[in-house]
Amino acid sequence: MSINSVDAINALNHFSAESDNGIITVTIDQSSRKMNVIGDGFTDSFAVMTDNFINDASAKGLILTSGKETFVVGADIDQLANIKTAEQAFELVEDLKASLRKLEKSGKPVVAAMTGTALGGGLELALACHYRIAIDSPKTKLGLPEVKLGLLPGGGGTQRLPRLVGIQSALELMTQGKELRLAAAKDMGLIDAVATDKADMFKQAKDWINANPSAQQPWDKKGFKIPGGDSKHPSIVPIFSIAPAMANQKSHGNYPAITHIMSCVFEGCLVDIDTGLELESRYFAACVLSAESRNMINTLWTQLNSIKKGQSRPDGFERYKTKKVGILGAGMMGAGIAYVTAKAGIDVVLLDTEMAGAEKGKSYSATILDKAISRKRSTEEKKQALLNRIKPTVFYEDLAECDLIIEAVFENREIKAKCTQQSEAVIPNTAVYASNTSTLPITGLAKASTRPNQFIGLHFFSPVDKMPLVEIIMGEQTDDATLAKAFDYVLQIGKTPIVVNDSRGFYTSRVFGTYVSEGVAMLGEGVHPRSIEVAGMKTGMPMPPLALQDEVSLSLALHVSEQQQLDMKAEGKPIAVRPSYEILKTLVKEHNREGKKNGKGFYEYADNGDKYLWPELMDLYPAKAEQPSQQDLIDRLMFIQANESAKCYQENVVRSVADTNIGSIFGWGFAPHQGGTLQFINAMGLEAFITRSRELVTQYGERFEPAQILLDMADKGEVFADD
């Protein structure tokens, strides 16, 4: 390549080039970002780079690589969120695909030298190269996860992937949004080689180019056949007969992108690749403009990023790095918190009443790490390093150097108060004290503290190592400095923080309770339990209400309800009893059905792991001859949650729309395709939500009366949005 052509590439934003005996290495490095993305300006620069490489007779091969620890991690989602028309969406992906197609048909060998993770458009870029090498690292992930935002791979993934690895493997990867580690990707045929480091990667790339001076994609060769057969092959036809039904069994029709991906692959694998690529662009446009992708991009991208950037964090405080955490209680929650804290490189003191309990809590981390080692996602050295950061103890004196205490003991005020007093006797004056309570108001618990301004709630979700959310609860006297430290700690351990103000049940427990309670109430009205559960799955919730109530325990729900009634009576407030209360009371106290933990709740739990609805439920609560429509049941389960969330927002329990939406999805699994509880209202329209709510009031009771804030916002033509 002439020096002028190298200069032309070097003149491009975020691209640099160098030549080595005719082999051109182009490095993508977007200086303003931590990771490379395919966004504004990328496609134009990539097109110029492609033309310069192809048109230079002295350039015999191209290595595409990254200046980051990752390769390219996909499209700029903000750019996709701004698309308004199908034409815009179509042209956006067609422009990039034209360059990729030109590159792979150039006749010159092109190698993707992947420095790390390649997702979405980044992997699609690599798929358009003739050879793919990745540096061996346990952090590296390869995948096409677009379906998780209601989208499909629009950079050629739905066409190149099945032609490379076969239709069945491609469908599994794309419809599930799987992200593969290198070993699995190599076994599948997604990459061709693994390198030990950058030097090895570039040597392998140059060796391959020298050994293959003219390159052609398999699908451009005469007589090419898709591995395993095309869409009409006898072994593939049954897949397309069964796959839509299997997908619908899991998604219940709530994710149209899954069907669009299947259609792309089915239709595209019956025609030549160029026609298939155009088909993909049309389906991509349909996905981008769907309500589901709009909801998910708005919440799971835009609002989630706002939270992570500190939208709910008070200004005026420097970022704080927690150094040592004392955890009181080594049960399931305490052990989980110890693991995620130590995993983040923070020292942990794990305190329990008995040394055996503290040691058992530490062993939880060992169990998780042993599984990771067996899957080659960790090493024995990393395991020992993490375990060395956890000190089990029974002595409060060992908390002396902790800058954060997290109390995770039984939900009992007296026990918690004693923990507070014993801890504050030894910890530094500057330390933050947090309670992991899920139900007890923080302001009340802080009365046991001599420094209530440094007392805060940190509500983790179980299992702690898998659940992404932490609900930070502000007591009446909690100060902003304490909030800032707590917020920074949550980010430090890789979780997503939402900030709520103190109230009974806080936000997540309060609204989650309405979902299971409504399902239980339906049973008492004579709705067939199977109809209740099917409606629950149709909403897009992770579990139906009766099964979910079994998981969290009927006896616990009854205990919480009775405790709340006592508290409200003591406060002189009117006692509000949910319709589900009497049913829970009957099952727990008269039939000893406490939920999954004792093998019997609304369901029977067999020793072999099977479960089925308790047959005698129909005797206790006979089904009425005339059953409500499925849409009525779905609406009741969704509207009760959305309306309660609006009340929380109205009462300033939640501080932002982003926290409300993300809290609902990450906290208790509110249907992700709806974009969260307040986005559900936005997408429906406030007027329509109010109208339907009033219909539900007429049929099912005052609890569906729309929150006052909805009426006020509808009058002003407003929607839920943060400034």
XYZ file of C-alpha atoms in Angstrom, residues 505-515 641 644-645:
14
model
C -41.928 -2.188 52.497
C -39.789 0.475 50.815
C -40.358 0.263 47.053
C -39.548 -3.208 45.771
C -41.124 -5.270 48.562
C -44.204 -3.036 48.594
C -44.958 -3.334 44.875
C -43.829 -6.942 44.494
C -46.318 -7.845 47.216
C -49.213 -6.533 45.134
C -48.455 -9.008 42.330
C -48.112 -3.213 40.166
C -48.712 0.991 43.218
C -45.468 2.174 41.616
